Amino acid sequence: MFHRAIPTLAAALLVAAPVAAQETDMNFALDWRFEGPSAPYFLAIDNGHFAAAGLDVSVVAGEGSLDAIPKVASGAFPMGFADINSLVRFLDQNPGAPVIAAMMVYDNPPFSIVGRVSQGISGIEDLEGSTLGAPPPDGAWAQFPILAAVNDIDVSTMTIEPVGFPTREPMLAEGNVDAVTGFNFSSYLSLARLGIPEDDITTILFSDHGVALYGNAVIVNTEFAAANPEIVTAALGAIAMGVKDAIADPAAGAAAVIARNPAGDVALETRRLELALDANIVTDWVRANGMGDIDPARMDTAIEQLRLTYEFQNEPDAALYFTNAYLPEASVRMVAQ
């Protein structure tokens, strides 16, 4: 179903060497603002990984995956970063659009429920009978029916309280709801910053409870990739090295982010990056197989689970959404054990 890349990273760098002198410009579309988890892209710039690939990369902040995906599909941005589940829906609604995921970054998605022990939420078994705060546009809330289905949660016993993003964690801190849907590296930290002791905070990751979905991936315009396969492979290799740099020194990664976002807080973004690395990026599967690729069987299960929350207009096919054809060789993508 998936096809291995022909060019290795070394070959890509050799092929791209004449291009390097021309400093090929590339705009990269993030899905969100500059926060800790975006550190690998800035480290790839600051530590010269993109330059070694012959690329002068500009990373542009975004307003969600539904902002990043059209940017790449239109060709305005050759590459970007977006939730693969959003990409699946986009391609189902826009068949043939020239965009595909080329390197998985969040092997585990950040979808989670964050609750308070003092409000009776110590684990997933406590959700029945609770009050759950959920912003209607929230990505975790969109996938909550999958979590409920695979864990036989009787949602009819729960009270679902629509909340806004700015009021989500304050309502939980004030005890107006027992838990909220959100991302593990955001809601947790927001609650802690409101003064809630960390031993009173429970994080229920969907990926720990039978949800097979993948998370965010590097996406690429397929027309650009077909014309420039060696550049895409080299860029993915540079990003992989940026991830490894972030693993080695999260504080340096956060500092690279804050250099582009002076209003941020280095300590906060270091912690946010560490949470993303530990829960979403450096998983057991990634330690064993290297980052970037996917398990085809898991992807098939994920697509079947998506049917619980989305009615496909066309028969889904994993090959439409992800390819490993441009990945650099495994040695580039291996992370520390």
Short mmCIF file of C-alpha atoms in Angstrom, two decimals:
data_model
loop_
_atom_site.label_atom_id
_atom_site.label_comp_id
_atom_site.label_asym_id
_atom_site.label_seq_id
_atom_site.Cartn_x
_atom_site.Cartn_y
_atom_site.Cartn_z
CA MET A 1 0.00 0.00 0.00
CA PHE A 2 2.80 2.38 0.90
CA HIS A 3 6.03 2.77 -1.06
CA ARG A 4 9.52 3.31 0.28
CA ALA A 5 11.45 6.37 -0.87
CA ILE A 6 13.97 5.85 -3.65
CA PRO A 7 16.36 8.65 -2.62
CA THR A 8 18.21 8.35 0.68
CA LEU A 9 18.91 11.50 2.64
CA ALA A 10 22.55 11.38 1.60
CA ALA A 11 21.60 11.09 -2.05
CA ALA A 12 19.08 13.88 -1.62
CA LEU A 13 21.72 16.16 -0.19
CA LEU A 14 24.07 15.39 -3.06
CA VAL A 15 21.38 16.00 -5.64
CA ALA A 16 20.34 19.17 -3.88
CA ALA A 17 23.91 20.45 -3.52
CA PRO A 18 23.75 22.69 -6.63
CA VAL A 19 20.41 23.99 -5.39
CA ALA A 20 21.93 24.81 -2.00
CA ALA A 21 24.06 27.52 -3.57
CA GLN A 22 20.85 29.11 -4.80
CA GLU A 23 19.33 28.93 -1.30
CA THR A 24 15.97 27.55 -2.32
CA ASP A 25 13.25 29.38 -0.40
CA MET A 26 10.47 27.38 1.22
CA ASN A 27 7.51 28.56 3.27
CA PHE A 28 6.31 26.06 5.89
CA ALA A 29 2.75 26.37 7.26
CA LEU A 30 2.26 25.56 10.93
CA ASP A 31 -1.18 24.62 12.18
CA TRP A 32 -0.97 26.93 15.21
CA ARG A 33 1.00 29.72 16.81
CA PHE A 34 4.60 29.47 17.93
CA GLU A 35 4.59 27.23 21.01
CA GLY A 36 6.84 24.53 22.46
CA PRO A 37 5.79 21.71 20.10
CA SER A 38 6.87 23.80 17.09
CA ALA A 39 10.46 23.86 18.38
CA PRO A 40 11.81 21.19 15.97
CA TYR A 41 11.20 23.44 12.95
CA PHE A 42 13.01 26.37 14.52
CA LEU A 43 15.86 24.15 15.71
CA ALA A 44 16.17 22.83 12.15
CA ILE A 45 16.68 26.45 11.10
CA ASP A 46 18.95 27.56 13.96
CA ASN A 47 21.11 24.42 13.96
CA GLY A 48 21.64 24.50 10.20
CA HIS A 49 19.73 21.36 9.21
CA PHE A 50 17.60 23.12 6.62
CA ALA A 51 20.64 25.00 5.32
CA ALA A 52 22.50 21.71 4.88
CA ALA A 53 19.55 20.56 2.77
CA GLY A 54 19.89 23.64 0.57
CA LEU A 55 16.79 25.27 1.98
CA ASP A 56 16.00 28.69 3.40
CA VAL A 57 12.82 27.93 5.34
CA SER A 58 10.33 30.44 6.70
CA VAL A 59 7.91 29.00 9.28
CA VAL A 60 4.54 30.73 9.32
CA ALA A 61 2.05 30.48 12.20
CA GLY A 62 -1.44 29.20 11.52
CA GLU A 63 -4.98 29.11 12.86
CA GLY A 64 -5.59 25.36 12.97
CA SER A 65 -5.26 22.39 10.65
CA LEU A 66 -8.14 23.64 8.52
CA ASP A 67 -5.99 26.69 7.84
CA ALA A 68 -2.74 24.83 7.12
CA ILE A 69 -4.17 22.14 4.84
CA PRO A 70 -5.65 24.48 2.18
CA LYS A 71 -2.44 26.51 2.19
CA VAL A 72 -0.49 23.42 1.15
CA ALA A 73 -3.16 22.06 -1.18
CA SER A 74 -3.24 25.37 -3.04
CA GLY A 75 0.52 25.27 -3.60
CA ALA A 76 1.04 28.54 -1.72
CA PHE A 77 3.05 26.52 0.81
CA PRO A 78 4.98 23.46 -0.40
CA MET A 79 4.91 21.86 3.05
CA GLY A 80 3.17 22.27 6.38
CA PHE A 81 2.01 20.65 9.59
CA ALA A 82 -1.55 19.47 10.22
CA ASP A 83 -3.78 16.88 11.86
CA ILE A 84 -4.08 13.83 9.62
CA ASN A 85 -7.70 13.27 10.68
CA SER A 86 -8.57 16.73 9.38
CA LEU A 87 -6.63 15.88 6.22
CA VAL A 88 -8.70 12.71 5.74
CA ARG A 89 -11.91 14.73 5.87
CA PHE A 90 -10.49 17.46 3.61
CA LEU A 91 -9.49 14.95 0.93
CA ASP A 92 -12.82 13.19 1.16
CA GLN A 93 -14.56 16.51 0.53
CA ASN A 94 -12.00 17.65 -2.06
CA PRO A 95 -11.08 14.49 -4.01
CA GLY A 96 -7.82 14.77 -5.86
CA ALA A 97 -6.59 17.83 -3.99
CA PRO A 98 -2.77 17.82 -4.26
CA VAL A 99 -1.86 17.31 -0.61
CA ILE A 100 -0.76 14.28 1.40
CA ALA A 101 0.89 13.51 4.75
CA ALA A 102 4.54 12.54 4.25
CA MET A 103 5.94 12.19 7.78
CA MET A 104 4.04 11.41 10.97
CA VAL A 105 5.13 13.56 13.91
CA TYR A 106 2.46 12.95 16.57
CA ASP A 107 2.45 9.16 16.66
CA ASN A 108 -0.09 9.62 19.44
CA PRO A 109 -2.60 12.45 18.93
CA PRO A 110 -2.90 15.08 21.69
CA PHE A 111 -6.64 14.42 22.11
CA SER A 112 -7.35 14.10 25.81
CA ILE A 113 -9.70 14.73 28.68
CA VAL A 114 -8.23 16.70 31.54
CA GLY A 115 -10.05 16.40 34.83
CA ARG A 116 -9.62 17.03 38.53
CA VAL A 117 -9.24 14.33 41.14
CA SER A 118 -11.06 16.55 43.64
CA GLN A 119 -13.99 16.63 41.21
CA GLY A 120 -14.11 12.84 41.10
CA ILE A 121 -12.08 12.25 37.93
CA SER A 122 -9.16 9.91 38.54
CA GLY A 123 -9.50 7.87 35.35
CA ILE A 124 -11.68 7.08 32.37
CA GLU A 125 -13.99 4.96 34.51
CA ASP A 126 -15.10 8.15 36.32
CA LEU A 127 -16.49 9.94 33.27
CA GLU A 128 -19.97 8.45 33.51
CA GLY A 129 -22.12 10.74 35.63
CA SER A 130 -19.69 13.64 35.33
CA THR A 131 -20.01 17.10 33.81
CA LEU A 132 -17.72 17.53 30.80
CA GLY A 133 -16.81 20.95 29.43
CA ALA A 134 -16.26 20.86 25.67
CA PRO A 135 -15.71 23.69 23.20
CA PRO A 136 -17.79 22.76 20.12
CA PRO A 137 -14.88 23.33 17.64
CA ASP A 138 -12.38 21.41 19.79
CA GLY A 139 -10.50 18.59 18.03
CA ALA A 140 -10.60 16.34 21.09
CA TRP A 141 -14.35 16.85 21.45
CA ALA A 142 -14.80 15.94 17.77
CA GLN A 143 -13.20 12.56 18.45
CA PHE A 144 -14.80 11.97 21.87
CA PRO A 145 -17.49 9.68 20.39
CA ILE A 146 -14.71 7.27 19.36
CA LEU A 147 -13.35 7.22 22.91
CA ALA A 148 -16.85 6.65 24.25
CA ALA A 149 -17.62 3.87 21.76
CA VAL A 150 -14.46 1.82 22.23
CA ASN A 151 -14.71 2.12 26.03
CA ASP A 152 -18.48 1.56 26.35
CA ILE A 153 -18.99 4.91 28.07
CA ASP A 154 -22.66 5.67 28.58
CA VAL A 155 -22.67 9.29 27.44
CA SER A 156 -26.36 9.63 28.39
CA THR A 157 -25.25 9.69 32.04
CA MET A 158 -22.97 12.65 31.41
CA THR A 159 -23.75 16.36 31.27
CA ILE A 160 -22.01 18.01 28.31
CA GLU A 161 -21.42 21.70 28.93
CA PRO A 162 -20.48 23.75 25.84
CA VAL A 163 -17.67 26.10 26.80
CA GLY A 164 -15.45 28.57 24.98
CA PHE A 165 -11.73 28.06 24.59
CA PRO A 166 -10.89 31.03 26.87
CA THR A 167 -13.25 29.81 29.60
CA ARG A 168 -12.55 26.06 29.40
CA GLU A 169 -9.79 25.72 32.01
CA PRO A 170 -11.13 28.53 34.26
CA MET A 171 -14.46 26.71 34.50
CA LEU A 172 -12.64 23.53 35.50
CA ALA A 173 -10.49 25.42 37.99
CA GLU A 174 -13.63 26.93 39.53
CA GLY A 175 -15.30 23.51 39.79
CA ASN A 176 -18.10 24.34 37.34
CA VAL A 177 -17.23 21.23 35.32
CA ASP A 178 -15.44 18.04 36.36
CA ALA A 179 -13.30 17.67 33.25
CA VAL A 180 -12.72 19.24 29.85
CA THR A 181 -11.73 18.03 26.41
CA GLY A 182 -8.48 19.42 25.03
CA PHE A 183 -4.88 18.73 24.09
CA ASN A 184 -2.68 17.08 26.69
CA PHE A 185 0.10 19.66 26.35
CA SER A 186 -2.22 22.67 26.55
CA SER A 187 -5.16 22.12 28.92
CA TYR A 188 -2.95 20.52 31.57
CA LEU A 189 -0.56 23.48 31.66
CA SER A 190 -3.36 26.05 31.50
CA LEU A 191 -4.99 24.44 34.54
CA ALA A 192 -1.73 24.30 36.46
CA ARG A 193 -1.09 27.98 35.72
CA LEU A 194 -4.47 28.76 37.28
CA GLY A 195 -3.13 27.40 40.56
CA ILE A 196 -4.54 23.88 40.52
CA PRO A 197 -2.01 21.49 42.13
CA GLU A 198 -0.64 19.04 39.60
CA ASP A 199 -1.54 16.08 41.80
CA ASP A 200 -5.17 17.19 41.43
CA ILE A 201 -4.99 17.02 37.62
CA THR A 202 -5.81 13.88 35.65
CA THR A 203 -4.93 13.54 31.96
CA ILE A 204 -6.83 10.85 30.04
CA LEU A 205 -5.12 10.40 26.67
CA PHE A 206 -7.39 8.96 24.01
CA SER A 207 -4.45 6.96 22.66
CA ASP A 208 -4.11 5.15 25.99
CA HIS A 209 -7.69 3.92 25.77
CA GLY A 210 -8.16 2.17 22.45
CA VAL A 211 -8.32 5.14 20.08
CA ALA A 212 -6.08 4.23 17.12
CA LEU A 213 -6.04 7.67 15.49
CA TYR A 214 -2.78 9.30 14.53
CA GLY A 215 -2.13 12.99 15.16
CA ASN A 216 -0.29 15.74 13.30
CA ALA A 217 1.99 15.05 10.37
CA VAL A 218 4.16 16.99 7.97
CA ILE A 219 2.05 17.45 4.86
CA VAL A 220 3.28 18.20 1.36
CA ASN A 221 1.85 19.49 -1.88
CA THR A 222 1.95 16.40 -4.11
CA GLU A 223 2.71 18.37 -7.29
CA PHE A 224 5.69 20.01 -5.60
CA ALA A 225 6.83 16.65 -4.21
CA ALA A 226 6.60 14.91 -7.58
CA ALA A 227 8.72 17.64 -9.16
CA ASN A 228 11.18 17.92 -6.24
CA PRO A 229 11.36 14.56 -4.45
CA GLU A 230 14.94 15.05 -3.30
CA ILE A 231 14.11 18.43 -1.75
CA VAL A 232 11.14 16.98 0.15
CA THR A 233 13.24 14.07 1.45
CA ALA A 234 16.01 16.41 2.56
CA ALA A 235 13.50 18.73 4.26
CA LEU A 236 11.94 15.81 6.14
CA GLY A 237 15.40 14.71 7.22
CA ALA A 238 16.12 18.22 8.52
CA ILE A 239 12.88 18.19 10.50
CA ALA A 240 13.71 14.76 11.95
CA MET A 241 17.05 16.15 13.11
CA GLY A 242 15.22 19.12 14.62
CA VAL A 243 13.05 16.69 16.56
CA LYS A 244 16.14 14.91 17.85
CA ASP A 245 17.64 18.26 18.87
CA ALA A 246 14.46 19.04 20.81
CA ILE A 247 14.62 15.67 22.55
CA ALA A 248 18.25 16.30 23.52
CA ASP A 249 17.62 19.81 24.87
CA PRO A 250 13.98 20.87 25.31
CA ALA A 251 15.01 24.15 26.94
CA ALA A 252 16.98 25.10 23.83
CA GLY A 253 13.94 24.21 21.75
CA ALA A 254 11.74 26.46 23.84
CA ALA A 255 14.30 29.25 23.57
CA ALA A 256 14.19 28.92 19.77
CA VAL A 257 10.42 29.33 19.93
CA ILE A 258 10.55 32.35 22.24
CA ALA A 259 13.09 33.99 19.92
CA ARG A 260 10.19 34.17 17.45
CA ASN A 261 7.51 34.78 20.09
CA PRO A 262 8.97 37.17 22.69
CA ALA A 263 5.64 37.44 24.48
CA GLY A 264 5.89 33.76 25.45
CA ASP A 265 7.47 32.16 28.48
CA VAL A 266 10.52 29.90 28.11
CA ALA A 267 9.73 27.77 31.16
CA LEU A 268 6.12 27.24 30.06
CA GLU A 269 7.06 26.33 26.50
CA THR A 270 9.82 24.02 27.72
CA ARG A 271 7.24 22.15 29.75
CA ARG A 272 4.77 22.13 26.85
CA LEU A 273 7.44 20.72 24.55
CA GLU A 274 8.40 18.06 27.10
CA LEU A 275 4.77 16.98 27.42
CA ALA A 276 4.43 16.70 23.63
CA LEU A 277 7.68 14.76 23.29
CA ASP A 278 6.81 12.32 26.07
CA ALA A 279 3.18 11.64 25.20
CA ASN A 280 2.84 12.33 21.49
CA ILE A 281 6.15 12.12 19.64
CA VAL A 282 8.56 9.67 21.33
CA THR A 283 6.29 6.65 21.73
CA ASP A 284 7.31 3.02 22.12
CA TRP A 285 6.56 2.46 18.42
CA VAL A 286 8.76 5.39 17.43
CA ARG A 287 11.61 4.17 19.63
CA ALA A 288 11.46 0.81 17.89
CA ASN A 289 10.86 1.98 14.32
CA GLY A 290 12.02 5.57 14.08
CA MET A 291 9.79 8.59 13.64
CA GLY A 292 7.83 9.45 10.55
CA ASP A 293 6.32 6.22 9.27
CA ILE A 294 3.02 4.61 10.23
CA ASP A 295 1.70 1.12 10.94
CA PRO A 296 -0.65 0.36 8.00
CA ALA A 297 -2.84 -1.93 10.12
CA ARG A 298 -3.27 0.78 12.75
CA MET A 299 -4.08 3.31 10.04
CA ASP A 300 -6.80 1.02 8.69
CA THR A 301 -8.25 0.76 12.20
CA ALA A 302 -8.08 4.53 12.59
CA ILE A 303 -10.06 5.01 9.37
CA GLU A 304 -12.71 2.60 10.60
CA GLN A 305 -12.90 4.51 13.88
CA LEU A 306 -13.29 7.78 11.99
CA ARG A 307 -16.47 6.37 10.51
CA LEU A 308 -17.96 6.75 14.00
CA THR A 309 -17.60 10.54 13.79
CA TYR A 310 -17.59 11.22 10.05
CA GLU A 311 -19.71 9.99 7.13
CA PHE A 312 -17.40 9.48 4.17
CA GLN A 313 -18.61 10.71 0.79
CA ASN A 314 -16.09 8.43 -0.94
CA GLU A 315 -14.60 5.08 0.02
CA PRO A 316 -11.57 5.88 2.19
CA ASP A 317 -8.12 4.65 1.20
CA ALA A 318 -5.10 5.14 3.45
CA ALA A 319 -2.86 5.61 0.41
CA LEU A 320 -4.69 8.87 -0.32
CA TYR A 321 -3.77 10.32 3.05
CA PHE A 322 -0.22 9.14 3.82
CA THR A 323 2.87 8.14 1.88
CA ASN A 324 6.31 7.18 3.15
CA ALA A 325 7.78 7.61 -0.35
CA TYR A 326 9.72 10.73 0.65
CA LEU A 327 10.97 9.68 4.07
CA PRO A 328 14.73 9.75 4.64
CA GLU A 329 16.40 6.49 5.59
CA ALA A 330 15.61 5.02 9.00
CA SER A 331 18.98 5.98 10.53
CA VAL A 332 18.05 9.65 10.14
CA ARG A 333 14.69 9.09 11.82
CA MET A 334 15.75 6.93 14.77
CA VAL A 335 15.44 8.55 18.19
CA ALA A 336 17.26 7.72 21.43
CA GLN A 337 16.07 4.55 23.13
#
